[in-house]
PDB file of N, CA and C in Angstrom:
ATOM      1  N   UNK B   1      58.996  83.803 108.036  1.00 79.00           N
ATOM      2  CA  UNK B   1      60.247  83.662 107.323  1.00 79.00           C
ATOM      3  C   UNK B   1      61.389  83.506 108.313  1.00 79.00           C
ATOM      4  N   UNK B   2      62.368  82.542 107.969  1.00 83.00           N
ATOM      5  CA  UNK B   2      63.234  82.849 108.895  1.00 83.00           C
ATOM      6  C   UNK B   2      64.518  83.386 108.021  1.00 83.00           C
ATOM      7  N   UNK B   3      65.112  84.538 108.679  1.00 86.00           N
ATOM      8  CA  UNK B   3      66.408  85.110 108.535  1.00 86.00           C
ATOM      9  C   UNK B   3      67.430  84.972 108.663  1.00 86.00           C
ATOM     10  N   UNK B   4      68.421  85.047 107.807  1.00 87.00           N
ATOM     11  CA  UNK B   4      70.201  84.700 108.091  1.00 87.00           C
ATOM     12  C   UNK B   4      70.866  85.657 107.220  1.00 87.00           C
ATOM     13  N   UNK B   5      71.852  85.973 108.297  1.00 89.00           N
ATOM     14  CA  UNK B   5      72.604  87.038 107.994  1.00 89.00           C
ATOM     15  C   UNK B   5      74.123  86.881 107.836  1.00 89.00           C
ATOM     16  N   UNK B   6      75.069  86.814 107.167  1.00 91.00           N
ATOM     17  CA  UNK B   6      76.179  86.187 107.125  1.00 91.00           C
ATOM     18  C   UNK B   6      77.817  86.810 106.682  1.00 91.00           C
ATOM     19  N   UNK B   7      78.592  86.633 106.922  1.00 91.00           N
ATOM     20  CA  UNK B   7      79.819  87.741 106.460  1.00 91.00           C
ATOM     21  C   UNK B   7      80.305  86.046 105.248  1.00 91.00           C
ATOM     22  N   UNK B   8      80.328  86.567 104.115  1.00 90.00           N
ATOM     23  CA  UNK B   8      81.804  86.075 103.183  1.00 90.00           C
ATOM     24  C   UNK B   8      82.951  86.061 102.499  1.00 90.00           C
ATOM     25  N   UNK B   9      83.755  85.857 102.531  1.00 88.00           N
ATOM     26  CA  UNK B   9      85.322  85.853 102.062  1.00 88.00           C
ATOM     27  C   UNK B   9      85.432  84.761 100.845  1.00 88.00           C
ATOM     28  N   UNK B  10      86.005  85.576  99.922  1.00 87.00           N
ATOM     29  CA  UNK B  10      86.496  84.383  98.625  1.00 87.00           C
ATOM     30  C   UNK B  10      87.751  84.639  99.055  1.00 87.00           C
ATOM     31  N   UNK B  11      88.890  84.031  99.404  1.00 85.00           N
ATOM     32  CA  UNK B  11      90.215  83.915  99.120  1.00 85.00           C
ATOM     33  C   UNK B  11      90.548  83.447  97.717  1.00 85.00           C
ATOM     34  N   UNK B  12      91.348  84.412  96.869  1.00 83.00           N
ATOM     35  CA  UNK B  12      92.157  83.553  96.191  1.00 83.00           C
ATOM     36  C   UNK B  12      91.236  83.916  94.563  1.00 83.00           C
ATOM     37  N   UNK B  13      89.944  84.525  94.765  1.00 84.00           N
ATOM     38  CA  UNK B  13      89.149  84.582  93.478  1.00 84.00           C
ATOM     39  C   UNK B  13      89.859  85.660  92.834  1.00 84.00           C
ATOM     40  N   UNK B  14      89.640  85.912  91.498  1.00 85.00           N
ATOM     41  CA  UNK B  14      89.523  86.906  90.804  1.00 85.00           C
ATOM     42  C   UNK B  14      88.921  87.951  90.648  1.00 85.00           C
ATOM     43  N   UNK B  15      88.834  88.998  90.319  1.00 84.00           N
ATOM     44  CA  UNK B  15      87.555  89.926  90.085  1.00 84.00           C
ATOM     45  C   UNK B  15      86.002  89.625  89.138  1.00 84.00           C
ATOM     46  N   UNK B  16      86.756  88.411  88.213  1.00 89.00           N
ATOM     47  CA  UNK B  16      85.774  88.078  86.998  1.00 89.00           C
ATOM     48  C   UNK B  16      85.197  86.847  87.783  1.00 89.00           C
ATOM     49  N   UNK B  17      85.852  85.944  89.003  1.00 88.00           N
ATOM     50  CA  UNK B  17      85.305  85.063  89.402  1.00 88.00           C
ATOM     51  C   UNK B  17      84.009  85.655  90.837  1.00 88.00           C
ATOM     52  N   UNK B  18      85.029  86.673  91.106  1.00 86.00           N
ATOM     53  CA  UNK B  18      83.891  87.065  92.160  1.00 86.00           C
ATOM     54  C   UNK B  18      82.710  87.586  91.751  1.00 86.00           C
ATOM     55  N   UNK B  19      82.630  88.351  90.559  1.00 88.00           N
ATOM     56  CA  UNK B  19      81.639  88.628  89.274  1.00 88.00           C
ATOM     57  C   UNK B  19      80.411  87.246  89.603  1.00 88.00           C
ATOM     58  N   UNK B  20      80.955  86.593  88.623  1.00 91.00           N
ATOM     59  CA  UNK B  20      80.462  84.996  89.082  1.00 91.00           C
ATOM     60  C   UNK B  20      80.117  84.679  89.804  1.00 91.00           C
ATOM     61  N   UNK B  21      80.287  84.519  91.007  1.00 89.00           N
ATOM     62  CA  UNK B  21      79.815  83.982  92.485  1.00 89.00           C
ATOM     63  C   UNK B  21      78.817  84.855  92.958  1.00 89.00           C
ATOM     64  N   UNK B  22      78.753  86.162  92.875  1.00 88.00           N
ATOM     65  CA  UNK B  22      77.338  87.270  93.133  1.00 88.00           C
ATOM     66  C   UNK B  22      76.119  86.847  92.321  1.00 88.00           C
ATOM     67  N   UNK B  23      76.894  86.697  91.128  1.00 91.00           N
ATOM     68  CA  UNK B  23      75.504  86.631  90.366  1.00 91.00           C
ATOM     69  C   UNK B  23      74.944  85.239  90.259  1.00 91.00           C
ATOM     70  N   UNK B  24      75.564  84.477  90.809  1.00 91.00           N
ATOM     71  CA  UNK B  24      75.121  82.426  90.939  1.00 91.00           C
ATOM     72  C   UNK B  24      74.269  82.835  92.685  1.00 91.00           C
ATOM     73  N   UNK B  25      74.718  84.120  93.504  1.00 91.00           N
ATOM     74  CA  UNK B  25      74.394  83.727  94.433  1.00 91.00           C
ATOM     75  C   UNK B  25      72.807  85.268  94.647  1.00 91.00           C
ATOM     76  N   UNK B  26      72.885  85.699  93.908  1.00 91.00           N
ATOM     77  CA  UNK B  26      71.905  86.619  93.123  1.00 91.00           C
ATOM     78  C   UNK B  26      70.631  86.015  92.771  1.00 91.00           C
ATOM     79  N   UNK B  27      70.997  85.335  91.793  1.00 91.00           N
ATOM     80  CA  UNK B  27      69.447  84.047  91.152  1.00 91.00           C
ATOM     81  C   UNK B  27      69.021  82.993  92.040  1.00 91.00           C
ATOM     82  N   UNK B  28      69.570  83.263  93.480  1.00 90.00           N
ATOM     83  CA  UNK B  28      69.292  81.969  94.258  1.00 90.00           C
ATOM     84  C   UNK B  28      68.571  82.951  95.707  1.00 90.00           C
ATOM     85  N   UNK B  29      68.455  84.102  95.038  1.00 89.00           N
ATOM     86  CA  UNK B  29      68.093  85.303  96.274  1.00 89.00           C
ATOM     87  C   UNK B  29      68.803  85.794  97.392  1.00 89.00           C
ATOM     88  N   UNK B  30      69.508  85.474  97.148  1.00 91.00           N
ATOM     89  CA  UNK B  30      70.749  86.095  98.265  1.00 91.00           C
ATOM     90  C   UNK B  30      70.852  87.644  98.361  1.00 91.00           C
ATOM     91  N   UNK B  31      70.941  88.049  98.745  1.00 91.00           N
ATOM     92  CA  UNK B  31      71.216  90.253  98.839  1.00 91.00           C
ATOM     93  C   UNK B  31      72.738  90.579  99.430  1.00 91.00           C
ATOM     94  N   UNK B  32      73.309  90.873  98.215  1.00 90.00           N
ATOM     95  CA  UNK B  32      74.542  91.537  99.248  1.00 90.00           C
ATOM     96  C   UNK B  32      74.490  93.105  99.758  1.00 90.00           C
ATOM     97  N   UNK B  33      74.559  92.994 101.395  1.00 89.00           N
ATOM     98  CA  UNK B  33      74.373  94.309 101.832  1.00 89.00           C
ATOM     99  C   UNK B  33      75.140  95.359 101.919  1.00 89.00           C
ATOM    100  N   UNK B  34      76.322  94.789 101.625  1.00 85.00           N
ATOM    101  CA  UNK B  34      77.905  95.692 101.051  1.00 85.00           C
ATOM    102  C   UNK B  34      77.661  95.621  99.807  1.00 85.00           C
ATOM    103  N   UNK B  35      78.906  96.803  99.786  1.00 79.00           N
ATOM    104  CA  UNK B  35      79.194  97.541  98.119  1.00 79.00           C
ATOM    105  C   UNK B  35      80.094  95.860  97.313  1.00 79.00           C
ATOM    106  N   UNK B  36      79.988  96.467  95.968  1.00 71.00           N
ATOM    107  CA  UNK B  36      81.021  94.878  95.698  1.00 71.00           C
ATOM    108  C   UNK B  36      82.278  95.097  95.680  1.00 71.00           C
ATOM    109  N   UNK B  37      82.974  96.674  96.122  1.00 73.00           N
ATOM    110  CA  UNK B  37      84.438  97.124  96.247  1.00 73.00           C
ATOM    111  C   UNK B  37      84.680  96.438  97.299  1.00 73.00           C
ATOM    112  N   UNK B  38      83.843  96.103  98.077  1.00 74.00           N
ATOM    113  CA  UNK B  38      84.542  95.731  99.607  1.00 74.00           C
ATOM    114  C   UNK B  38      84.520  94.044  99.501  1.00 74.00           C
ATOM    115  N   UNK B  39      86.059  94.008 100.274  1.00 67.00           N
ATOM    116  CA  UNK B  39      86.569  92.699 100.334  1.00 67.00           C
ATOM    117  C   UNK B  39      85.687  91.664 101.164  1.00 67.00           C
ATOM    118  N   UNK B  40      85.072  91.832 102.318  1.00 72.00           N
ATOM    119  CA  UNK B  40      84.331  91.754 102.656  1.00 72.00           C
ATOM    120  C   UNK B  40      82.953  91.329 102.464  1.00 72.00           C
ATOM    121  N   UNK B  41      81.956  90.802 102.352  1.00 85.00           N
ATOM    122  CA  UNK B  41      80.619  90.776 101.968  1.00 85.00           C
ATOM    123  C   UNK B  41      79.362  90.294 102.563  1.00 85.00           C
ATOM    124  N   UNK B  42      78.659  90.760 103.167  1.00 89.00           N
ATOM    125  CA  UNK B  42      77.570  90.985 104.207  1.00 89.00           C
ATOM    126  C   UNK B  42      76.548  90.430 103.112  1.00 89.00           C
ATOM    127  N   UNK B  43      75.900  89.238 103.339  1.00 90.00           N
ATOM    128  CA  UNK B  43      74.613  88.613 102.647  1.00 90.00           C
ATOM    129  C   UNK B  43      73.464  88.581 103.739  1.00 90.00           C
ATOM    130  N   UNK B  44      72.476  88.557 103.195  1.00 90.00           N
ATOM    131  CA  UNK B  44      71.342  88.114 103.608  1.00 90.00           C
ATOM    132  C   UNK B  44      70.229  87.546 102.825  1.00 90.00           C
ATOM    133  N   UNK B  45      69.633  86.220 103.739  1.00 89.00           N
ATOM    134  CA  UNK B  45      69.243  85.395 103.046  1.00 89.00           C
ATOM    135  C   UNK B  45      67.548  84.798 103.791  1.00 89.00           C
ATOM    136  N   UNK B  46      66.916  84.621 103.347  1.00 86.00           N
ATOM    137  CA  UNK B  46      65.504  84.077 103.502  1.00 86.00           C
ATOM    138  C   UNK B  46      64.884  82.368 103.298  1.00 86.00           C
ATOM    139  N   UNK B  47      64.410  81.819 104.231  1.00 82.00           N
ATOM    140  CA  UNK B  47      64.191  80.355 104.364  1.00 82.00           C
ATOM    141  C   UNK B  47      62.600  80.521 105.071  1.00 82.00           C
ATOM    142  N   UNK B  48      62.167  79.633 104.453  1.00 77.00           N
ATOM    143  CA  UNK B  48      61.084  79.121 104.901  1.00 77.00           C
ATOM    144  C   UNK B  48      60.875  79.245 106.253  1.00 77.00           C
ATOM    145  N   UNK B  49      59.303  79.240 106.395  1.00 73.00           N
ATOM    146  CA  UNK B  49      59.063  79.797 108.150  1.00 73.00           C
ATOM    147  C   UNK B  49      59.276  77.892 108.997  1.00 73.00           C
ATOM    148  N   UNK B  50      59.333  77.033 107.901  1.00 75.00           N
ATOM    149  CA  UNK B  50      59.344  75.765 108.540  1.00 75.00           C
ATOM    150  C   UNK B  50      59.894  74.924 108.991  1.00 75.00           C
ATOM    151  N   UNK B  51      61.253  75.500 108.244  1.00 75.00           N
ATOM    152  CA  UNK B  51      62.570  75.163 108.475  1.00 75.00           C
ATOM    153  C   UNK B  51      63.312  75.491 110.020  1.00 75.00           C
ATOM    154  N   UNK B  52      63.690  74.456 110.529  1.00 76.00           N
ATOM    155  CA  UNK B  52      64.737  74.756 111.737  1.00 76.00           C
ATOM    156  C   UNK B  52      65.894  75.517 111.471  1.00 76.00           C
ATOM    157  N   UNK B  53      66.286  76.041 112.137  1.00 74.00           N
ATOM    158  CA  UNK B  53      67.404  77.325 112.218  1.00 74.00           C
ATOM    159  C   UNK B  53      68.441  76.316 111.708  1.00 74.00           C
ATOM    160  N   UNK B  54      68.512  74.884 112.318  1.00 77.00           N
ATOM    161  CA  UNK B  54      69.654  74.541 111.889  1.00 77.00           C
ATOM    162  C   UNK B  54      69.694  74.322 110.401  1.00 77.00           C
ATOM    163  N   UNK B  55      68.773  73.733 110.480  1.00 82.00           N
ATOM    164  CA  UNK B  55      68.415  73.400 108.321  1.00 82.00           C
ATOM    165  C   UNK B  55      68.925  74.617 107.818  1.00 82.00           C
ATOM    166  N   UNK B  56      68.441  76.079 108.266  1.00 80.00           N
ATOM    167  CA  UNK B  56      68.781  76.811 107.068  1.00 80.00           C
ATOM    168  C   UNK B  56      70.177  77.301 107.686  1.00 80.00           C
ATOM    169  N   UNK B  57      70.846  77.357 108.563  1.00 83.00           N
ATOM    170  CA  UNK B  57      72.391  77.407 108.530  1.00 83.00           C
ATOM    171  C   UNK B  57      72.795  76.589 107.866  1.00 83.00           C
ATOM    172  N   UNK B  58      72.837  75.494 107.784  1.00 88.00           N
ATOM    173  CA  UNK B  58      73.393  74.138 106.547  1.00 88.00           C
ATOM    174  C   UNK B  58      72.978  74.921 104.894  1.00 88.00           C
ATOM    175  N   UNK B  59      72.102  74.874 104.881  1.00 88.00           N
ATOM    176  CA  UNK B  59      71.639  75.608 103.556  1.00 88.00           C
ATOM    177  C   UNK B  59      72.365  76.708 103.427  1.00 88.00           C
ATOM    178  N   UNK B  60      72.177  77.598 104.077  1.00 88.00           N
ATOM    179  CA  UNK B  60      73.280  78.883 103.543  1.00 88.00           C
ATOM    180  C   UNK B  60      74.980  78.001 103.425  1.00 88.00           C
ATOM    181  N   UNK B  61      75.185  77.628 104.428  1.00 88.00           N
ATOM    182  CA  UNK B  61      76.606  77.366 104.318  1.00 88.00           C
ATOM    183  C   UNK B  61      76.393  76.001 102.446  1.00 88.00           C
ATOM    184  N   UNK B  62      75.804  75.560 102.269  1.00 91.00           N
ATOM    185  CA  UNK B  62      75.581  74.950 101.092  1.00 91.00           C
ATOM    186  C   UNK B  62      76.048  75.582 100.158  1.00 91.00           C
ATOM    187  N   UNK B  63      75.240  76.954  99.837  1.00 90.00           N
ATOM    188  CA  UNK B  63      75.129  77.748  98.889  1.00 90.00           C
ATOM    189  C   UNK B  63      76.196  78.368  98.709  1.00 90.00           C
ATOM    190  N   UNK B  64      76.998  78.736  99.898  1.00 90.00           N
ATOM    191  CA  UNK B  64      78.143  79.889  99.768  1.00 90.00           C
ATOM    192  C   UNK B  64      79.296  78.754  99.104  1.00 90.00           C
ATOM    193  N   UNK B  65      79.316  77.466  99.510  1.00 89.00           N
ATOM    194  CA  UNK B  65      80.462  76.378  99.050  1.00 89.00           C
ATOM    195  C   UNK B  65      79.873  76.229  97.251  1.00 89.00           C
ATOM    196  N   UNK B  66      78.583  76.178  97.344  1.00 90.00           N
ATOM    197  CA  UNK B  66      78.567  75.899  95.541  1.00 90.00           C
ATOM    198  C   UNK B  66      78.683  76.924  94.855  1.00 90.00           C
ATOM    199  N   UNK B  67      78.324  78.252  95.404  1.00 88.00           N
ATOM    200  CA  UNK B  67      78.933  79.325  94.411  1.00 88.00           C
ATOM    201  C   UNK B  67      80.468  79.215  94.210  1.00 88.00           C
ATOM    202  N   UNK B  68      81.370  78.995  95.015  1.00 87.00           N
ATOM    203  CA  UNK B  68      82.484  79.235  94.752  1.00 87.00           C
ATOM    204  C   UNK B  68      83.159  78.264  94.928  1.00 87.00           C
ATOM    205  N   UNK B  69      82.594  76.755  95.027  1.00 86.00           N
ATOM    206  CA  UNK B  69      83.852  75.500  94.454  1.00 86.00           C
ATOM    207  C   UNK B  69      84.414  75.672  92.972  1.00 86.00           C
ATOM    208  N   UNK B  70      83.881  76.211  92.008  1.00 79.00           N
ATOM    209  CA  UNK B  70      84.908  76.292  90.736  1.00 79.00           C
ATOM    210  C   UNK B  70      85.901  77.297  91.202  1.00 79.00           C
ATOM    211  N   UNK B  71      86.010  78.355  91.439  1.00 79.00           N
ATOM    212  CA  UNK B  71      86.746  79.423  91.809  1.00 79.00           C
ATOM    213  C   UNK B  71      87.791  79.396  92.495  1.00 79.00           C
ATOM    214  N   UNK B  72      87.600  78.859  93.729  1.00 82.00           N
ATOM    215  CA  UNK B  72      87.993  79.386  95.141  1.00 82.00           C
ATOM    216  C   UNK B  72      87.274  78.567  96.145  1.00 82.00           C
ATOM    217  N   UNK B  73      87.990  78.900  97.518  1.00 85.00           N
ATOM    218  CA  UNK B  73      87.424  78.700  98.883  1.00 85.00           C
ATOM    219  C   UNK B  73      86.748  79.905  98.945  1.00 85.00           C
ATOM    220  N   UNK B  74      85.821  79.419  99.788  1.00 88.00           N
ATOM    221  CA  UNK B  74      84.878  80.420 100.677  1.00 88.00           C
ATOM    222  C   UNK B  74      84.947  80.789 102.392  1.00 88.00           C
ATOM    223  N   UNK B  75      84.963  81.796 102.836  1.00 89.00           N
ATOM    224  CA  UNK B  75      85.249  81.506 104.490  1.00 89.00           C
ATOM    225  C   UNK B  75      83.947  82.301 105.089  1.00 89.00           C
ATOM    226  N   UNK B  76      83.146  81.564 105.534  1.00 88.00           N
ATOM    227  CA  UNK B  76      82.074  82.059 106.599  1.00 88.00           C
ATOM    228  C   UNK B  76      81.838  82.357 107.788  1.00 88.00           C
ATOM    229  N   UNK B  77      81.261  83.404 108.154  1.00 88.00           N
ATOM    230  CA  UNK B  77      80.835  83.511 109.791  1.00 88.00           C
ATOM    231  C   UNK B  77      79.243  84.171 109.838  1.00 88.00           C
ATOM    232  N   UNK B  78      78.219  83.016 110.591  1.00 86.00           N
ATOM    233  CA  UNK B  78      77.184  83.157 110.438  1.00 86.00           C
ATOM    234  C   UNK B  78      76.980  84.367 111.269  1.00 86.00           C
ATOM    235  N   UNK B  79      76.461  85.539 110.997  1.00 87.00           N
ATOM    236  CA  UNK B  79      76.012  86.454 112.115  1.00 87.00           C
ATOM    237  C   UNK B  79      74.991  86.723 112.916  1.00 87.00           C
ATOM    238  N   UNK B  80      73.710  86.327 112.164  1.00 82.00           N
ATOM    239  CA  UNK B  80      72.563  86.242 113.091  1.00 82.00           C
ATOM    240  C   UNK B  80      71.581  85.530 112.183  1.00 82.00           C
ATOM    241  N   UNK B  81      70.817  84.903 112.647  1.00 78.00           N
ATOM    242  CA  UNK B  81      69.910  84.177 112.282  1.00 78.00           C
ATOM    243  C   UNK B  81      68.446  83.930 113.278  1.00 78.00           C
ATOM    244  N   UNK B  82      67.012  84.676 112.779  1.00 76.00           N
ATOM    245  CA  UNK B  82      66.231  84.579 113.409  1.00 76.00           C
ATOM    246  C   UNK B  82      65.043  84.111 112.637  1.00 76.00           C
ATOM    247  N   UNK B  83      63.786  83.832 113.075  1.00 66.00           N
ATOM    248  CA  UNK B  83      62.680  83.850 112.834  1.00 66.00           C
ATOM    249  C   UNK B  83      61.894  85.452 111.904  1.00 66.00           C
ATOM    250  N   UNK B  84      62.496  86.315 112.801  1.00 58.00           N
ATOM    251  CA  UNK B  84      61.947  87.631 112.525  1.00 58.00           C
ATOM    252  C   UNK B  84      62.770  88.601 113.213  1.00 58.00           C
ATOM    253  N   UNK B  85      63.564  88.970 112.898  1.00 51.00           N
ATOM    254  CA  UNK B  85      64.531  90.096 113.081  1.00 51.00           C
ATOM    255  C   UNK B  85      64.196  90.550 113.983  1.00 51.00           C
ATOM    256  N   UNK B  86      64.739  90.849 115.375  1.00 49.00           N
ATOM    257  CA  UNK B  86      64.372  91.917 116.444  1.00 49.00           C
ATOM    258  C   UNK B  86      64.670  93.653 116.049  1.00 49.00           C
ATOM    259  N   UNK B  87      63.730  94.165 116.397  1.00 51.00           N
ATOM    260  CA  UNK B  87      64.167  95.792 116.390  1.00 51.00           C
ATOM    261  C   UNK B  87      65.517  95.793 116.559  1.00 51.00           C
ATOM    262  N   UNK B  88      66.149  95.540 117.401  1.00 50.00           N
ATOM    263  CA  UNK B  88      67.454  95.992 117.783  1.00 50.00           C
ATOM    264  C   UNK B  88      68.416  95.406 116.766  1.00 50.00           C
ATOM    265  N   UNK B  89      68.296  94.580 116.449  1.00 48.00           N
ATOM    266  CA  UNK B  89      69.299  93.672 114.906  1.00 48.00           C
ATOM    267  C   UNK B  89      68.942  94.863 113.888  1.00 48.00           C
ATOM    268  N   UNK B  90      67.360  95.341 113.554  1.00 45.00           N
ATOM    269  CA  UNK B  90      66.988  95.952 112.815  1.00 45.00           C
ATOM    270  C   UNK B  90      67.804  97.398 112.890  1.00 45.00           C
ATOM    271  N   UNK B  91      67.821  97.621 113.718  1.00 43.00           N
ATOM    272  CA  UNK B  91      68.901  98.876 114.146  1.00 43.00           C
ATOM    273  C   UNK B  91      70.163  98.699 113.832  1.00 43.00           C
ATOM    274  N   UNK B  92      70.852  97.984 114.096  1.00 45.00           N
ATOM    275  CA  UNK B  92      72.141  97.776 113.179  1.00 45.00           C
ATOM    276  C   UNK B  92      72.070  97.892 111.883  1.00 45.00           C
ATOM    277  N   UNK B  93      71.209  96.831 111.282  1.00 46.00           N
ATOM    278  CA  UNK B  93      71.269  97.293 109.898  1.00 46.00           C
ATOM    279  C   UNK B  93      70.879  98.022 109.112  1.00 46.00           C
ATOM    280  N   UNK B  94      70.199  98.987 109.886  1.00 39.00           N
ATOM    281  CA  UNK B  94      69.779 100.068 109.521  1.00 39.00           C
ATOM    282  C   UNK B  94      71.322 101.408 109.320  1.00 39.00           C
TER     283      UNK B  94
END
C-alpha cells in the first residue's frame, strides 16, 4: 500500500459545508486524524501498492479540490507519503 498523509484547510466554508466535504471525503476512504473542532485537518489516505508516489500525490490533491469546489477553496500541504510508514513516522502518529 502506499501512504499519504496530508494537512487541509477549507477557507471560507461553512460549518454545514465542511459537514459536506468530510463526509464526500469519508465514502472515498479518507480518515481524518483530527477532531472536526479543529480548524485544521490531518487526513490520511491509501493508494495502491502500484501506483507511483507521484500518481497518488495528484490523486489526493484531486480529491481534496473535488470535495470542496462547490463550497470553497481548499489549501494543502502534503506531509509524508510512503510505501509503508517507517517506525519513526509511526511514532509521531502515534
Amino acid at each position: 500500500m502506499n501512504h499519504i498523509m496530508l494537512r487541509a484547510e477549507f477557507p471560507g466554508a461553512d460549518e454545514q459545508h465542511i459537514d459536506e466535504i468530510h463526509n464526500w471525503l469519508d465514502r472515498r476512504n479518507w480518515v481524518r486524524l483530527t477532531t472536526p473542532d479543529e480548524q485544521v485537518g490531518i487526513w490520511h489516505g491509501t493508494f495502491d501498492r502500484q501506483r507511483r508516489e507521484q500518481d497518488c500525490h495528484q490523486s489526493a490533491i484531486d480529491a481534496f479540490i473535488e470535495a470542496s469546489k462547490q463550497f470553497c477553496q481548499v489549501q494543502l500541504d502534503i506531509l509524508w507519503a510512503a510505501k509503508k510508514p517507517s517506525p519513526q513516522v509511526a511514532t509521531l502518529i502515534g
